[in-house]
Amino acid sequence: RLIANRTAQGARHVRDYRELLEGRLLALARVQALLTRQANAGASIRDIVHEEVAAQAHHGGQFEMIGPDIILAPKAVEVLTLGFHELATNALKYGALSVPDGRLTVSWASFEKRSRGWLKVDWAEEGAPVREPSARKGFGSELIEARIPYELGGTGKITITPGGARCHLEFPLRQTDSILETD
């Protein structure tokens, strides 16, 4: 319901609403496919990033993924898939993926914080067309800056620079229940 309502707020016309909602529903379908491959198991951050970015990029050389293969808890998979979908969609509309020569780098690493394992993720676009930053906070910004802290107990910050979007996420690596969890 939140996705449908927030999509309606950001849509300019019915066709725009349909395209935005369809993209978000497809991202949810990809989450379900990742999480139902094996009952109650998470998914690899590498798979999540690749699925969402490759769906939007002009070609495989337009993006780079840097980081170890880390399996995330189901809840993290759900939230991050939607977050990466929003970032990739915006990169295609306005950012580095909107031009053939734009580049996107997504890097991640685990680290220790307060005697527990955490994950940090950085999304960095280069070569995006110059545009005025929007004063409006969209669904993607709300998801990254509010839902990630709430759902995963971490932090999320997105900024728009002249070269494209930058996003930094941090959250604890812990097992959290999925809405898709089964016995």
PDB file of C-alpha atoms in Angstrom:
ATOM      1  CA  ARG A   1       0.000   0.000   0.000  1.00  0.00           C
ATOM      2  CA  LEU A   2       2.844   2.386   0.841  1.00  0.00           C
ATOM      3  CA  ILE A   3       4.453   1.743  -2.542  1.00  0.00           C
ATOM      4  CA  ALA A   4       1.182   2.371  -4.405  1.00  0.00           C
ATOM      5  CA  ASN A   5       0.426   5.552  -2.440  1.00  0.00           C
ATOM      6  CA  ARG A   6       3.938   7.023  -2.720  1.00  0.00           C
ATOM      7  CA  THR A   7       4.050   6.148  -6.422  1.00  0.00           C
ATOM      8  CA  ALA A   8       0.796   8.042  -6.964  1.00  0.00           C
ATOM      9  CA  GLN A   9       2.202  11.117  -5.202  1.00  0.00           C
ATOM     10  CA  GLY A  10       5.208  11.246  -7.520  1.00  0.00           C
ATOM     11  CA  ALA A  11       3.403  10.484 -10.791  1.00  0.00           C
ATOM     12  CA  ARG A  12       2.494  13.288 -13.174  1.00  0.00           C
ATOM     13  CA  HIS A  13      -0.057  11.272 -15.170  1.00  0.00           C
ATOM     14  CA  VAL A  14      -1.566   7.785 -15.345  1.00  0.00           C
ATOM     15  CA  ARG A  15       1.074   6.437 -17.774  1.00  0.00           C
ATOM     16  CA  ASP A  16       3.837   7.662 -15.460  1.00  0.00           C
ATOM     17  CA  TYR A  17       2.106   6.031 -12.479  1.00  0.00           C
ATOM     18  CA  ARG A  18       1.772   2.741 -14.361  1.00  0.00           C
ATOM     19  CA  GLU A  19       5.461   2.701 -15.366  1.00  0.00           C
ATOM     20  CA  LEU A  20       6.690   3.595 -11.880  1.00  0.00           C
ATOM     21  CA  LEU A  21       4.428   1.091 -10.148  1.00  0.00           C
ATOM     22  CA  GLU A  22       5.284  -1.634 -12.664  1.00  0.00           C
ATOM     23  CA  GLY A  23       9.015  -1.131 -12.030  1.00  0.00           C
ATOM     24  CA  ARG A  24       8.549  -1.324  -8.279  1.00  0.00           C
ATOM     25  CA  LEU A  25       6.372  -4.430  -8.534  1.00  0.00           C
ATOM     26  CA  LEU A  26       8.986  -6.092 -10.742  1.00  0.00           C
ATOM     27  CA  ALA A  27      11.623  -5.278  -8.096  1.00  0.00           C
ATOM     28  CA  LEU A  28       9.401  -6.959  -5.486  1.00  0.00           C
ATOM     29  CA  ALA A  29       9.039  -9.966  -7.789  1.00  0.00           C
ATOM     30  CA  ARG A  30      12.841 -10.180  -8.086  1.00  0.00           C
ATOM     31  CA  VAL A  31      13.077 -10.089  -4.277  1.00  0.00           C
ATOM     32  CA  GLN A  32      10.589 -12.910  -4.013  1.00  0.00           C
ATOM     33  CA  ALA A  33      12.490 -14.937  -6.623  1.00  0.00           C
ATOM     34  CA  LEU A  34      15.775 -14.439  -4.772  1.00  0.00           C
ATOM     35  CA  LEU A  35      14.311 -15.322  -1.378  1.00  0.00           C
ATOM     36  CA  THR A  36      12.271 -18.328  -2.446  1.00  0.00           C
ATOM     37  CA  ARG A  37      15.143 -20.153  -4.150  1.00  0.00           C
ATOM     38  CA  GLN A  38      15.889 -21.653  -0.753  1.00  0.00           C
ATOM     39  CA  ALA A  39      13.508 -21.469   2.220  1.00  0.00           C
ATOM     40  CA  ASN A  40      14.451 -18.934   4.909  1.00  0.00           C
ATOM     41  CA  ALA A  41      17.783 -18.126   3.266  1.00  0.00           C
ATOM     42  CA  GLY A  42      18.968 -14.690   2.302  1.00  0.00           C
ATOM     43  CA  ALA A  43      20.708 -13.689  -0.904  1.00  0.00           C
ATOM     44  CA  SER A  44      24.044 -12.381  -2.071  1.00  0.00           C
ATOM     45  CA  ILE A  45      24.537  -8.621  -2.203  1.00  0.00           C
ATOM     46  CA  ARG A  46      26.356  -9.162  -5.506  1.00  0.00           C
ATOM     47  CA  ASP A  47      23.224 -10.802  -6.985  1.00  0.00           C
ATOM     48  CA  ILE A  48      20.971  -8.018  -5.702  1.00  0.00           C
ATOM     49  CA  VAL A  49      23.129  -5.238  -7.146  1.00  0.00           C
ATOM     50  CA  HIS A  50      23.610  -7.039 -10.452  1.00  0.00           C
ATOM     51  CA  GLU A  51      19.889  -7.789 -10.919  1.00  0.00           C
ATOM     52  CA  GLU A  52      18.814  -4.194 -10.314  1.00  0.00           C
ATOM     53  CA  VAL A  53      21.613  -2.356 -12.115  1.00  0.00           C
ATOM     54  CA  ALA A  54      21.918  -4.659 -15.138  1.00  0.00           C
ATOM     55  CA  ALA A  55      18.191  -4.191 -15.785  1.00  0.00           C
ATOM     56  CA  GLN A  56      18.783  -0.436 -16.310  1.00  0.00           C
ATOM     57  CA  ALA A  57      22.320  -0.143 -17.741  1.00  0.00           C
ATOM     58  CA  HIS A  58      22.961   0.400 -21.459  1.00  0.00           C
ATOM     59  CA  HIS A  59      25.791  -2.176 -21.382  1.00  0.00           C
ATOM     60  CA  GLY A  60      27.717  -4.282 -18.854  1.00  0.00           C
ATOM     61  CA  GLY A  61      30.752  -2.003 -19.007  1.00  0.00           C
ATOM     62  CA  GLN A  62      28.707   0.858 -17.617  1.00  0.00           C
ATOM     63  CA  PHE A  63      28.825  -0.417 -14.040  1.00  0.00           C
ATOM     64  CA  GLU A  64      31.282  -2.028 -11.670  1.00  0.00           C
ATOM     65  CA  MET A  65      30.671  -3.999  -8.502  1.00  0.00           C
ATOM     66  CA  ILE A  66      33.418  -4.182  -5.889  1.00  0.00           C
ATOM     67  CA  GLY A  67      33.167  -6.264  -2.740  1.00  0.00           C
ATOM     68  CA  PRO A  68      33.164  -9.748  -1.263  1.00  0.00           C
ATOM     69  CA  ASP A  69      30.278 -12.114  -1.822  1.00  0.00           C
ATOM     70  CA  ILE A  70      28.217 -11.602   1.349  1.00  0.00           C
ATOM     71  CA  ILE A  71      24.914 -13.351   1.997  1.00  0.00           C
ATOM     72  CA  LEU A  72      22.393 -10.977   3.545  1.00  0.00           C
ATOM     73  CA  ALA A  73      19.450 -11.732   5.803  1.00  0.00           C
ATOM     74  CA  PRO A  74      16.044 -11.857   4.065  1.00  0.00           C
ATOM     75  CA  LYS A  75      14.876  -8.513   5.514  1.00  0.00           C
ATOM     76  CA  ALA A  76      18.030  -6.788   4.246  1.00  0.00           C
ATOM     77  CA  VAL A  77      17.487  -8.359   0.821  1.00  0.00           C
ATOM     78  CA  GLU A  78      13.945  -6.973   0.675  1.00  0.00           C
ATOM     79  CA  VAL A  79      14.866  -3.427   1.663  1.00  0.00           C
ATOM     80  CA  LEU A  80      18.077  -3.246  -0.378  1.00  0.00           C
ATOM     81  CA  THR A  81      16.499  -4.615  -3.544  1.00  0.00           C
ATOM     82  CA  LEU A  82      13.912  -1.853  -3.456  1.00  0.00           C
ATOM     83  CA  GLY A  83      16.611   0.716  -2.618  1.00  0.00           C
ATOM     84  CA  PHE A  84      18.870  -0.377  -5.478  1.00  0.00           C
ATOM     85  CA  HIS A  85      15.880  -0.438  -7.816  1.00  0.00           C
ATOM     86  CA  GLU A  86      15.090   3.182  -6.952  1.00  0.00           C
ATOM     87  CA  LEU A  87      18.727   4.252  -7.335  1.00  0.00           C
ATOM     88  CA  ALA A  88      19.072   2.439 -10.675  1.00  0.00           C
ATOM     89  CA  THR A  89      15.787   3.838 -11.999  1.00  0.00           C
ATOM     90  CA  ASN A  90      16.832   7.381 -11.076  1.00  0.00           C
ATOM     91  CA  ALA A  91      20.277   6.790 -12.602  1.00  0.00           C
ATOM     92  CA  LEU A  92      18.544   5.756 -15.845  1.00  0.00           C
ATOM     93  CA  LYS A  93      16.212   8.775 -15.833  1.00  0.00           C
ATOM     94  CA  TYR A  94      18.578  11.501 -14.654  1.00  0.00           C
ATOM     95  CA  GLY A  95      21.992  10.116 -13.752  1.00  0.00           C
ATOM     96  CA  ALA A  96      24.959   8.153 -15.009  1.00  0.00           C
ATOM     97  CA  LEU A  97      22.892   5.432 -16.679  1.00  0.00           C
ATOM     98  CA  SER A  98      20.989   8.032 -18.743  1.00  0.00           C
ATOM     99  CA  VAL A  99      24.019   8.486 -21.014  1.00  0.00           C
ATOM    100  CA  PRO A 100      26.080   5.736 -22.694  1.00  0.00           C
ATOM    101  CA  ASP A 101      29.364   7.062 -21.261  1.00  0.00           C
ATOM    102  CA  GLY A 102      28.128   7.380 -17.665  1.00  0.00           C
ATOM    103  CA  ARG A 103      29.634   5.050 -15.059  1.00  0.00           C
ATOM    104  CA  LEU A 104      28.319   3.581 -11.864  1.00  0.00           C
ATOM    105  CA  THR A 105      30.360   1.927  -9.138  1.00  0.00           C
ATOM    106  CA  VAL A 106      28.751   0.036  -6.285  1.00  0.00           C
ATOM    107  CA  SER A 107      31.171  -1.081  -3.584  1.00  0.00           C
ATOM    108  CA  TRP A 108      30.647  -2.778  -0.253  1.00  0.00           C
ATOM    109  CA  ALA A 109      32.638  -4.185   2.638  1.00  0.00           C
ATOM    110  CA  SER A 110      31.991  -5.634   6.056  1.00  0.00           C
ATOM    111  CA  PHE A 111      33.466  -4.025   9.161  1.00  0.00           C
ATOM    112  CA  GLU A 112      33.257  -4.257  12.940  1.00  0.00           C
ATOM    113  CA  LYS A 113      31.208  -1.767  14.909  1.00  0.00           C
ATOM    114  CA  ARG A 114      30.223  -2.160  18.550  1.00  0.00           C
ATOM    115  CA  SER A 115      31.589  -5.725  18.560  1.00  0.00           C
ATOM    116  CA  ARG A 116      29.379  -6.904  15.718  1.00  0.00           C
ATOM    117  CA  GLY A 117      29.570  -7.232  11.970  1.00  0.00           C
ATOM    118  CA  TRP A 118      28.235  -4.396   9.823  1.00  0.00           C
ATOM    119  CA  LEU A 119      28.027  -3.765   6.096  1.00  0.00           C
ATOM    120  CA  LYS A 120      28.763  -0.487   4.347  1.00  0.00           C
ATOM    121  CA  VAL A 121      27.653   0.104   0.771  1.00  0.00           C
ATOM    122  CA  ASP A 122      28.618   2.998  -1.501  1.00  0.00           C
ATOM    123  CA  TRP A 123      26.832   3.896  -4.746  1.00  0.00           C
ATOM    124  CA  ALA A 124      28.766   6.412  -6.882  1.00  0.00           C
ATOM    125  CA  GLU A 125      27.759   7.742 -10.286  1.00  0.00           C
ATOM    126  CA  GLU A 126      30.092   9.556 -12.671  1.00  0.00           C
ATOM    127  CA  GLY A 127      29.365  11.328 -15.944  1.00  0.00           C
ATOM    128  CA  ALA A 128      25.717  12.145 -15.336  1.00  0.00           C
ATOM    129  CA  PRO A 129      24.222  15.126 -17.140  1.00  0.00           C
ATOM    130  CA  VAL A 130      24.244  18.282 -15.018  1.00  0.00           C
ATOM    131  CA  ARG A 131      20.833  19.061 -13.562  1.00  0.00           C
ATOM    132  CA  GLU A 132      19.335  21.081 -10.788  1.00  0.00           C
ATOM    133  CA  PRO A 133      18.829  19.068  -7.589  1.00  0.00           C
ATOM    134  CA  SER A 134      15.175  18.398  -6.883  1.00  0.00           C
ATOM    135  CA  ALA A 135      13.674  19.982  -3.794  1.00  0.00           C
ATOM    136  CA  ARG A 136      11.173  17.103  -3.593  1.00  0.00           C
ATOM    137  CA  LYS A 137      12.076  13.966  -1.655  1.00  0.00           C
ATOM    138  CA  GLY A 138      10.840  10.984  -3.632  1.00  0.00           C
ATOM    139  CA  PHE A 139      10.071   7.398  -2.706  1.00  0.00           C
ATOM    140  CA  GLY A 140      13.702   6.339  -3.232  1.00  0.00           C
ATOM    141  CA  SER A 141      15.087   8.982  -0.887  1.00  0.00           C
ATOM    142  CA  GLU A 142      12.492   8.130   1.740  1.00  0.00           C
ATOM    143  CA  LEU A 143      13.300   4.433   1.414  1.00  0.00           C
ATOM    144  CA  ILE A 144      17.054   4.970   1.745  1.00  0.00           C
ATOM    145  CA  GLU A 145      17.051   7.639   4.434  1.00  0.00           C
ATOM    146  CA  ALA A 146      14.099   6.452   6.547  1.00  0.00           C
ATOM    147  CA  ARG A 147      13.236   2.802   5.860  1.00  0.00           C
ATOM    148  CA  ILE A 148      16.797   1.455   5.988  1.00  0.00           C
ATOM    149  CA  PRO A 149      17.435   2.988   9.406  1.00  0.00           C
ATOM    150  CA  TYR A 150      14.026   1.797  10.624  1.00  0.00           C
ATOM    151  CA  GLU A 151      14.018  -1.691   9.081  1.00  0.00           C
ATOM    152  CA  LEU A 152      17.718  -2.556   9.401  1.00  0.00           C
ATOM    153  CA  GLY A 153      18.925  -0.433  12.320  1.00  0.00           C
ATOM    154  CA  GLY A 154      21.458   1.401  10.179  1.00  0.00           C
ATOM    155  CA  THR A 155      21.939   4.644   8.292  1.00  0.00           C
ATOM    156  CA  GLY A 156      21.305   5.764   4.750  1.00  0.00           C
ATOM    157  CA  LYS A 157      22.198   9.000   2.994  1.00  0.00           C
ATOM    158  CA  ILE A 158      21.735  10.013  -0.624  1.00  0.00           C
ATOM    159  CA  THR A 159      23.191  13.162  -2.179  1.00  0.00           C
ATOM    160  CA  ILE A 160      23.068  14.505  -5.698  1.00  0.00           C
ATOM    161  CA  THR A 161      26.377  15.831  -7.018  1.00  0.00           C
ATOM    162  CA  PRO A 162      27.182  17.361 -10.424  1.00  0.00           C
ATOM    163  CA  GLY A 163      28.409  13.935 -11.640  1.00  0.00           C
ATOM    164  CA  GLY A 164      25.380  11.982 -10.378  1.00  0.00           C
ATOM    165  CA  ALA A 165      23.971  10.436  -7.237  1.00  0.00           C
ATOM    166  CA  ARG A 166      26.013   9.259  -4.273  1.00  0.00           C
ATOM    167  CA  CYS A 167      24.568   6.977  -1.644  1.00  0.00           C
ATOM    168  CA  HIS A 168      26.116   5.594   1.524  1.00  0.00           C
ATOM    169  CA  LEU A 169      24.464   2.850   3.577  1.00  0.00           C
ATOM    170  CA  GLU A 170      25.528   1.142   6.793  1.00  0.00           C
ATOM    171  CA  PHE A 171      23.668  -1.492   8.757  1.00  0.00           C
ATOM    172  CA  PRO A 172      24.371  -4.453  11.048  1.00  0.00           C
ATOM    173  CA  LEU A 173      24.721  -7.888   9.479  1.00  0.00           C
ATOM    174  CA  ARG A 174      22.163  -9.814  11.474  1.00  0.00           C
ATOM    175  CA  GLN A 175      19.393 -12.247  10.859  1.00  0.00           C
ATOM    176  CA  THR A 176      16.039 -10.493  10.617  1.00  0.00           C
ATOM    177  CA  ASP A 177      12.742 -12.018   9.641  1.00  0.00           C
ATOM    178  CA  SER A 178      11.433 -11.705   6.125  1.00  0.00           C
ATOM    179  CA  ILE A 179       7.821 -11.030   5.284  1.00  0.00           C
ATOM    180  CA  LEU A 180       8.221 -14.067   2.999  1.00  0.00           C
ATOM    181  CA  GLU A 181       9.620 -16.351   5.719  1.00  0.00           C
ATOM    182  CA  THR A 182       8.247 -19.888   5.722  1.00  0.00           C
ATOM    183  CA  ASP A 183       8.636 -22.906   7.968  1.00  0.00           C
TER     184      ASP A 183
END
